[in-house]
RNA sequence: GCGCCCGUAGCUCAGUGGAUAGAGCACUGGUCUCCGGAACCAGGUGCGCAGGUUCGAUUCCUGCCGGGCGCACCA
């Protein structure tokens, strides 16, 4: 695919040089030639706007220029069958459809590796996502982040990057203080003491359960303890419990991390302090009213930010800067964070700090994802019956299952608000896009089973030996073309940080397969046609399965 | 007030500066003697408004309108 593209571009360049030698066109340098895939099929397999781009410098009308270029174009070795000028000056290229056939054995051979590339070879990338507060349960926003982050990590791996997935545990700070007081209140209440619950505390039912669990294990022994020590021990117990619960839920959601990173360790190791000193050394820190401030205004921010409060306690910002320093010091070439849109103000602040420490801010990417709203029966679903809080990921999986949940979250662009339709996700029918894609896979497996039972194997063909010219139906060519596009799609999804493209790809591919299935009978009596189609079907299976796996969905053989 | 995201078909959303802007759902009609009907095919006066840049703008820039979210010695 890439070779073919590069070959055509080279041939176009040579045509331009030839035209110049013949005195037909004048130019200094050829601008970068891009080949796009036209929306309209009639416009061929590729199109280029090079004549329009060069029109001004060459002082010629785009169409005229295009015609001269076409006249000098040599097709030799490019698969180009037709080349013509169209519209305001486009050059449309139609390929001999035989260019697709060598792909068929390639997919078969690559198998689980098909769709991969080496654009990220030698580069280490870290994806940090979810990083939910360990004070409660995972909600819809966390779930969206989990689906996006995990899929993105899978795609990065396919693109050749070395990838690490990380969960940052916010296990210190004000919220933990608050968590401690909430736990203490629940603990005391469960043991019959009349204590009021902190106004700003964590009201979720899950804290009651957590403390009941502790009481079942350890009884009332914390009752007579010094309150400070008691809170410390309650938090320690609850954090372990909560983090385990979060990890369990994520694993059931199909998300596994390489590293669980504790914020507390940054304080304990002195990393926060070192980071502050470095910032100070670089001249970005000053003292004011007893607090230490970061000069955000030096980077065009509206105001400066507190790093260390006047009571001596570092802010979350200070810890987060230390955390990002730590990431870069671990040698990552690219650091990707997935945050809720409510943290957007933090993005430029973080990049500023990264720069202030002498790192390259462009090596930090942040994907901001917009809010998730749940819909059922056309109404917004806000509260969870069980916890009185927002619906949890656990409950969502119980309602619609892992596959539907993951697909729905990853199907939309991160920066669009996501309306999650519970009824649609639950429906086991045609209108559910998840089943549509999975059904295509199951259908393929069924065809292959039937073929095997009849004694027909998928042919194994060497790459050089593949005349599949019997595959010429438009639906067959469209399907092959889509399969050919996969590596490019992955690269695009990764470089644009848009994993939702792959969900669209899965839907498109499934549609093309269903269409092919309707138009072309696979198990025919004609052996060469049957063999060619069996290979195409098996390749479709491979591609669908790969894509479903990257999205974190199962690829069922029956359903 | 300042900042970020969004505004595309009845609904939910895709869309790489390009030619006739797409998909799913919903609705209507049709296809199938056979490999899985959870399928396929057909049916559409839609890019919030106004400027600007460009040969060309849904896409880039500015302003406005509408929706969401931020703007703590919270995280």
Short mmCIF file of C-alpha atoms in Angstrom, two decimals, chain A residues 125-478:
data_model
loop_
_atom_site.label_atom_id
_atom_site.label_comp_id
_atom_site.label_asym_id
_atom_site.label_seq_id
_atom_site.Cartn_x
_atom_site.Cartn_y
_atom_site.Cartn_z
CA UNK A 125 5.42 5.90 24.90
CA UNK A 126 3.50 5.99 28.12
CA UNK A 127 -0.28 6.22 28.31
CA UNK A 128 -1.69 7.29 31.64
CA UNK A 129 -5.44 7.01 31.94
CA UNK A 130 -8.37 6.69 34.34
CA UNK A 131 -6.24 7.53 37.41
CA UNK A 132 -9.50 7.81 39.31
CA UNK A 133 -9.54 8.99 42.90
CA UNK A 134 -9.28 5.87 45.02
CA UNK A 135 -11.91 7.30 47.33
CA UNK A 136 -14.84 5.87 45.44
CA UNK A 137 -16.09 3.77 42.56
CA UNK A 138 -15.46 4.20 38.86
CA UNK A 139 -17.99 6.35 37.07
CA UNK A 140 -18.88 6.94 33.43
CA UNK A 141 -16.08 9.41 32.85
CA UNK A 142 -13.53 6.92 34.15
CA UNK A 143 -15.09 4.25 31.96
CA UNK A 144 -14.75 6.36 28.85
CA UNK A 145 -11.15 7.08 29.73
CA UNK A 146 -10.50 3.38 30.27
CA UNK A 147 -11.91 2.41 26.89
CA UNK A 148 -10.07 5.19 25.06
CA UNK A 149 -6.77 4.71 26.83
CA UNK A 150 -6.66 0.97 26.50
CA UNK A 151 -7.59 1.04 22.82
CA UNK A 152 -5.08 3.78 22.12
CA UNK A 153 -2.37 1.77 23.86
CA UNK A 154 -3.22 -1.26 21.72
CA UNK A 155 -3.06 0.82 18.57
CA UNK A 156 0.25 2.38 19.58
CA UNK A 157 1.68 -1.08 20.00
CA UNK A 158 0.48 -2.03 16.53
CA UNK A 159 2.14 1.08 15.15
CA UNK A 160 5.41 -0.19 16.53
CA UNK A 161 5.72 1.83 19.72
CA UNK A 162 6.89 0.34 22.95
CA UNK A 163 3.96 1.12 25.25
CA UNK A 164 3.42 1.28 28.98
CA UNK A 165 0.04 1.79 30.57
CA UNK A 166 -0.06 3.53 33.90
CA UNK A 167 -2.57 4.38 36.61
CA UNK A 168 -1.67 7.31 38.87
CA UNK A 169 -3.03 6.82 42.37
CA UNK A 170 -3.96 10.05 44.14
CA UNK A 171 -3.34 8.63 47.58
CA UNK A 172 -2.50 11.81 49.43
CA UNK A 173 -3.70 15.36 49.84
CA UNK A 174 -6.86 17.05 50.97
CA UNK A 175 -9.21 14.54 49.45
CA UNK A 176 -7.53 11.79 51.42
CA UNK A 177 -7.98 13.85 54.59
CA UNK A 178 -11.59 14.18 53.68
CA UNK A 179 -11.78 10.48 52.88
CA UNK A 180 -10.31 9.72 56.29
CA UNK A 181 -12.91 11.78 58.13
CA UNK A 182 -15.68 10.19 56.10
CA UNK A 183 -14.40 6.71 56.86
CA UNK A 184 -14.06 7.52 60.52
CA UNK A 185 -17.62 8.81 60.70
CA UNK A 186 -18.95 5.67 58.99
CA UNK A 187 -16.90 3.46 61.25
CA UNK A 188 -18.17 5.15 64.37
CA UNK A 189 -21.75 5.22 63.12
CA UNK A 190 -21.66 1.51 62.36
CA UNK A 191 -20.54 0.91 65.92
CA UNK A 192 -23.51 2.83 67.22
CA UNK A 193 -21.84 6.15 67.99
CA UNK A 194 -23.76 9.33 67.32
CA UNK A 195 -21.44 11.30 65.08
CA UNK A 196 -22.31 13.71 62.33
CA UNK A 197 -21.08 13.04 58.83
CA UNK A 198 -18.65 15.63 57.38
CA UNK A 199 -20.48 18.14 55.23
CA UNK A 200 -18.12 17.74 52.27
CA UNK A 201 -17.50 14.04 52.91
CA UNK A 202 -17.88 11.10 50.55
CA UNK A 203 -21.51 10.14 50.94
CA UNK A 204 -21.41 6.99 48.83
CA UNK A 205 -22.83 3.79 50.27
CA UNK A 206 -19.61 2.03 49.30
CA UNK A 207 -17.76 3.60 52.22
CA UNK A 208 -20.26 2.06 54.63
CA UNK A 209 -19.61 -1.32 53.04
CA UNK A 210 -15.89 -0.82 53.23
CA UNK A 211 -16.04 -0.01 56.93
CA UNK A 212 -18.43 -2.86 57.61
CA UNK A 213 -15.85 -5.10 56.01
CA UNK A 214 -13.22 -3.80 58.40
CA UNK A 215 -15.47 -4.28 61.40
CA UNK A 216 -16.19 -7.85 60.33
CA UNK A 217 -12.47 -8.46 60.25
CA UNK A 218 -11.09 -6.40 63.08
CA UNK A 219 -14.06 -5.44 65.23
CA UNK A 220 -14.08 -2.24 67.24
CA UNK A 221 -10.41 -2.10 68.15
CA UNK A 222 -9.94 1.29 66.49
CA UNK A 223 -12.58 2.82 68.75
CA UNK A 224 -10.24 3.58 71.62
CA UNK A 225 -7.35 4.71 69.49
CA UNK A 226 -5.92 8.19 69.09
CA UNK A 227 -8.10 9.73 66.35
CA UNK A 228 -5.13 10.74 64.23
CA UNK A 229 -3.67 7.26 64.20
CA UNK A 230 -7.14 5.78 63.77
CA UNK A 231 -7.80 7.79 60.64
CA UNK A 232 -4.43 6.83 59.27
CA UNK A 233 -5.12 3.14 59.73
CA UNK A 234 -8.66 3.36 58.40
CA UNK A 235 -7.40 5.10 55.26
CA UNK A 236 -4.67 2.56 54.77
CA UNK A 237 -7.18 -0.25 54.95
CA UNK A 238 -9.74 1.49 52.76
CA UNK A 239 -7.25 2.54 50.10
CA UNK A 240 -5.98 -0.98 49.66
CA UNK A 241 -9.55 -2.16 49.42
CA UNK A 242 -10.62 0.55 47.00
CA UNK A 243 -7.64 0.21 44.73
CA UNK A 244 -8.18 -3.51 44.55
CA UNK A 245 -11.83 -2.93 43.68
CA UNK A 246 -10.86 -0.44 40.97
CA UNK A 247 -8.31 -2.83 39.57
CA UNK A 248 -10.81 -5.69 39.57
CA UNK A 249 -13.40 -3.63 37.78
CA UNK A 250 -10.94 -2.43 35.17
CA UNK A 251 -9.68 -5.94 34.57
CA UNK A 252 -13.21 -7.14 34.03
CA UNK A 253 -13.49 -4.25 31.60
CA UNK A 254 -10.49 -5.75 29.82
CA UNK A 255 -7.98 -3.14 30.96
CA UNK A 256 -4.68 -4.22 32.46
CA UNK A 257 -1.99 -1.82 33.61
CA UNK A 258 1.77 -2.15 33.58
CA UNK A 259 2.33 0.30 36.42
CA UNK A 260 0.30 1.55 39.36
CA UNK A 261 2.05 4.70 40.49
CA UNK A 262 1.49 6.15 43.95
CA UNK A 263 1.51 9.92 44.41
CA UNK A 264 2.60 9.40 48.01
CA UNK A 265 5.91 7.91 46.88
CA UNK A 266 6.79 11.21 45.20
CA UNK A 267 6.53 12.94 48.54
CA UNK A 268 8.27 10.19 50.49
CA UNK A 269 11.21 9.95 48.11
CA UNK A 270 11.82 13.68 48.09
CA UNK A 271 11.01 13.88 44.39
CA UNK A 272 8.55 16.71 44.97
CA UNK A 273 11.17 18.66 46.89
CA UNK A 274 13.81 18.07 44.22
CA UNK A 275 11.44 19.19 41.52
CA UNK A 276 10.69 22.40 43.40
CA UNK A 277 14.39 23.07 43.80
CA UNK A 278 14.97 22.56 40.12
CA UNK A 279 12.19 24.94 39.22
CA UNK A 280 13.65 27.42 41.64
CA UNK A 281 17.09 27.02 40.12
CA UNK A 282 15.61 27.68 36.70
CA UNK A 283 14.08 30.87 38.00
CA UNK A 284 10.38 30.05 37.88
CA UNK A 285 9.62 30.12 41.59
CA UNK A 286 9.10 32.96 44.04
CA UNK A 287 7.74 33.43 47.51
CA UNK A 288 4.69 35.53 48.28
CA UNK A 289 2.60 35.73 51.46
CA UNK A 290 4.31 32.69 52.87
CA UNK A 291 3.58 30.48 49.86
CA UNK A 292 5.78 29.35 46.95
CA UNK A 293 4.48 30.28 43.52
CA UNK A 294 5.14 29.12 39.98
CA UNK A 295 5.53 31.88 37.40
CA UNK A 296 2.81 30.76 35.02
CA UNK A 297 2.63 34.31 33.74
CA UNK A 298 6.10 33.83 32.26
CA UNK A 299 4.41 31.40 29.84
CA UNK A 300 1.50 33.69 29.06
CA UNK A 301 -0.88 32.40 31.72
CA UNK A 302 -3.27 34.80 33.35
CA UNK A 303 -1.93 34.19 36.79
CA UNK A 304 0.69 32.36 38.77
CA UNK A 305 0.04 29.14 40.64
CA UNK A 306 0.73 28.07 44.17
CA UNK A 307 3.21 25.22 44.49
CA UNK A 308 3.58 25.12 48.26
CA UNK A 309 0.89 26.51 50.52
CA UNK A 310 1.73 28.88 53.33
CA UNK A 311 1.19 25.94 55.70
CA UNK A 312 4.10 24.17 54.02
CA UNK A 313 2.03 21.52 52.22
CA UNK A 314 2.70 21.16 48.48
CA UNK A 315 -0.29 21.44 46.17
CA UNK A 316 -1.52 18.81 43.75
CA UNK A 317 0.09 20.89 41.00
CA UNK A 318 3.53 20.55 42.62
CA UNK A 319 3.11 16.80 42.96
CA UNK A 320 1.87 16.49 39.42
CA UNK A 321 4.88 18.39 38.11
CA UNK A 322 7.13 16.01 40.00
CA UNK A 323 5.15 13.13 38.54
CA UNK A 324 5.68 14.35 34.99
CA UNK A 325 9.36 14.95 35.63
CA UNK A 326 9.49 11.38 36.82
CA UNK A 327 7.83 10.19 33.62
CA UNK A 328 10.32 11.96 31.39
CA UNK A 329 13.22 10.81 33.56
CA UNK A 330 12.06 7.26 32.98
CA UNK A 331 12.99 7.84 29.35
CA UNK A 332 9.66 8.02 27.59
CA UNK A 333 9.80 9.74 24.22
CA UNK A 334 6.12 10.48 24.32
CA UNK A 335 3.86 10.90 27.33
CA UNK A 336 0.11 10.75 26.78
CA UNK A 337 -2.48 11.62 29.42
CA UNK A 338 -6.21 11.14 29.15
CA UNK A 339 -8.12 13.60 31.28
CA UNK A 340 -11.70 14.65 31.75
CA UNK A 341 -12.53 17.95 30.09
CA UNK A 342 -13.03 19.52 33.49
CA UNK A 343 -9.23 19.45 33.82
CA UNK A 344 -8.59 21.34 30.62
CA UNK A 345 -7.21 24.34 32.48
CA UNK A 346 -4.49 22.08 33.76
CA UNK A 347 -3.13 21.20 30.31
CA UNK A 348 -1.24 24.39 29.54
CA UNK A 349 -0.08 24.66 33.16
CA UNK A 350 1.40 21.19 32.96
CA UNK A 351 3.10 21.90 29.65
CA UNK A 352 4.52 25.11 31.05
CA UNK A 353 5.97 23.28 34.01
CA UNK A 354 7.43 20.61 31.74
CA UNK A 355 9.11 23.33 29.74
CA UNK A 356 10.33 25.09 32.86
CA UNK A 357 12.07 21.87 33.82
CA UNK A 358 13.83 21.77 30.48
CA UNK A 359 11.80 19.06 28.80
CA UNK A 360 10.05 19.28 25.47
CA UNK A 361 6.39 20.22 26.04
CA UNK A 362 5.38 18.75 22.69
CA UNK A 363 6.37 15.35 23.98
CA UNK A 364 3.44 15.61 26.37
CA UNK A 365 0.02 15.06 24.79
CA UNK A 366 -3.23 15.34 26.64
CA UNK A 367 -6.47 13.91 25.33
CA UNK A 368 -9.39 15.73 26.88
CA UNK A 369 -12.65 13.85 26.83
CA UNK A 370 -15.99 15.48 27.20
CA UNK A 371 -18.76 14.53 29.55
CA UNK A 372 -20.77 11.34 29.37
CA UNK A 373 -24.52 11.39 29.83
CA UNK A 374 -26.54 8.24 30.22
CA UNK A 375 -29.89 8.00 28.50
CA UNK A 376 -32.67 5.54 29.04
CA UNK A 377 -36.12 5.85 27.52
CA UNK A 378 -35.11 9.25 26.23
CA UNK A 379 -34.42 10.53 29.75
CA UNK A 380 -31.12 11.40 31.34
CA UNK A 381 -30.16 8.85 33.97
CA UNK A 382 -28.34 10.54 36.80
CA UNK A 383 -28.43 8.61 39.98
CA UNK A 384 -27.60 5.09 40.83
CA UNK A 385 -30.21 3.28 42.87
CA UNK A 386 -27.66 1.30 44.76
CA UNK A 387 -25.17 3.91 45.86
CA UNK A 388 -27.09 7.15 45.55
CA UNK A 389 -24.19 8.31 43.45
CA UNK A 390 -23.68 8.42 39.74
CA UNK A 391 -23.96 5.12 37.90
CA UNK A 392 -20.80 3.08 38.28
CA UNK A 393 -18.85 1.22 35.63
CA UNK A 394 -19.62 -1.98 37.51
CA UNK A 395 -23.34 -1.33 37.18
CA UNK A 396 -23.01 -0.36 33.55
CA UNK A 397 -21.26 -3.63 32.73
CA UNK A 398 -24.04 -5.45 34.57
CA UNK A 399 -26.59 -3.68 32.40
CA UNK A 400 -25.07 -3.82 28.94
CA UNK A 401 -22.00 -6.02 29.19
CA UNK A 402 -18.35 -5.24 28.62
CA UNK A 403 -18.37 -5.37 24.85
CA UNK A 404 -21.19 -2.92 24.30
CA UNK A 405 -19.84 -0.55 26.95
CA UNK A 406 -16.37 -0.46 25.45
CA UNK A 407 -17.60 -0.06 21.92
CA UNK A 408 -19.96 2.78 22.79
CA UNK A 409 -17.26 4.66 24.64
CA UNK A 410 -14.66 4.33 21.95
CA UNK A 411 -17.02 4.87 19.04
CA UNK A 412 -17.18 8.63 19.53
CA UNK A 413 -14.50 11.21 19.19
CA UNK A 414 -13.14 12.12 22.63
CA UNK A 415 -13.98 15.74 22.22
CA UNK A 416 -17.63 15.28 21.55
CA UNK A 417 -20.08 14.94 24.39
CA UNK A 418 -21.19 11.38 24.61
CA UNK A 419 -24.81 10.46 25.02
CA UNK A 420 -24.81 6.82 26.02
CA UNK A 421 -28.08 5.18 25.08
CA UNK A 422 -28.60 2.33 27.55
CA UNK A 423 -31.56 0.90 25.65
CA UNK A 424 -29.57 0.73 22.43
CA UNK A 425 -26.50 -0.75 24.08
CA UNK A 426 -28.66 -3.39 25.72
CA UNK A 427 -30.65 -4.37 22.68
CA UNK A 428 -29.52 -7.65 21.21
CA UNK A 429 -30.64 -6.76 17.77
CA UNK A 430 -29.84 -5.17 14.50
CA UNK A 431 -29.82 -1.62 15.73
CA UNK A 432 -26.96 -2.30 18.11
CA UNK A 433 -23.71 -1.53 16.28
CA UNK A 434 -21.73 -3.85 18.53
CA UNK A 435 -23.72 -6.85 17.44
CA UNK A 436 -23.54 -5.74 13.85
CA UNK A 437 -19.75 -5.98 13.90
CA UNK A 438 -19.60 -9.13 15.98
CA UNK A 439 -22.22 -10.76 13.81
CA UNK A 440 -20.03 -10.26 10.77
CA UNK A 441 -17.26 -12.15 12.54
CA UNK A 442 -19.55 -14.95 13.64
CA UNK A 443 -20.94 -15.21 10.14
CA UNK A 444 -17.47 -15.55 8.69
CA UNK A 445 -16.61 -18.27 11.15
CA UNK A 446 -19.76 -20.06 10.18
CA UNK A 447 -18.84 -19.97 6.50
CA UNK A 448 -15.39 -21.30 7.28
CA UNK A 449 -16.89 -24.10 9.40
CA UNK A 450 -19.24 -25.05 6.61
CA UNK A 451 -16.38 -25.02 4.14
CA UNK A 452 -14.24 -27.21 6.36
CA UNK A 453 -17.07 -29.69 6.80
CA UNK A 454 -17.29 -29.93 3.03
CA UNK A 455 -13.55 -30.56 2.85
CA UNK A 456 -12.56 -27.11 1.55
CA UNK A 457 -9.60 -25.48 3.23
CA UNK A 458 -8.58 -21.87 3.05
CA UNK A 459 -5.78 -21.93 0.49
CA UNK A 460 -2.26 -21.06 1.52
CA UNK A 461 -0.61 -19.08 -1.22
CA UNK A 462 2.85 -17.67 -1.59
CA UNK A 463 2.92 -13.91 -1.98
CA UNK A 464 4.42 -14.07 -5.45
CA UNK A 465 1.90 -16.56 -6.70
CA UNK A 466 -1.49 -15.04 -6.47
CA UNK A 467 -3.62 -14.57 -9.51
CA UNK A 468 -6.97 -13.86 -7.98
CA UNK A 469 -8.40 -12.07 -10.97
CA UNK A 470 -11.61 -14.04 -10.45
CA UNK A 471 -12.25 -11.59 -7.63
CA UNK A 472 -13.65 -8.72 -9.62
CA UNK A 473 -17.09 -8.01 -8.24
CA UNK A 474 -17.34 -4.41 -6.99
CA UNK A 475 -18.19 -5.63 -3.51
CA UNK A 476 -15.11 -7.86 -3.50
CA UNK A 477 -12.88 -5.03 -4.64
CA UNK A 478 -14.36 -2.66 -2.06
#
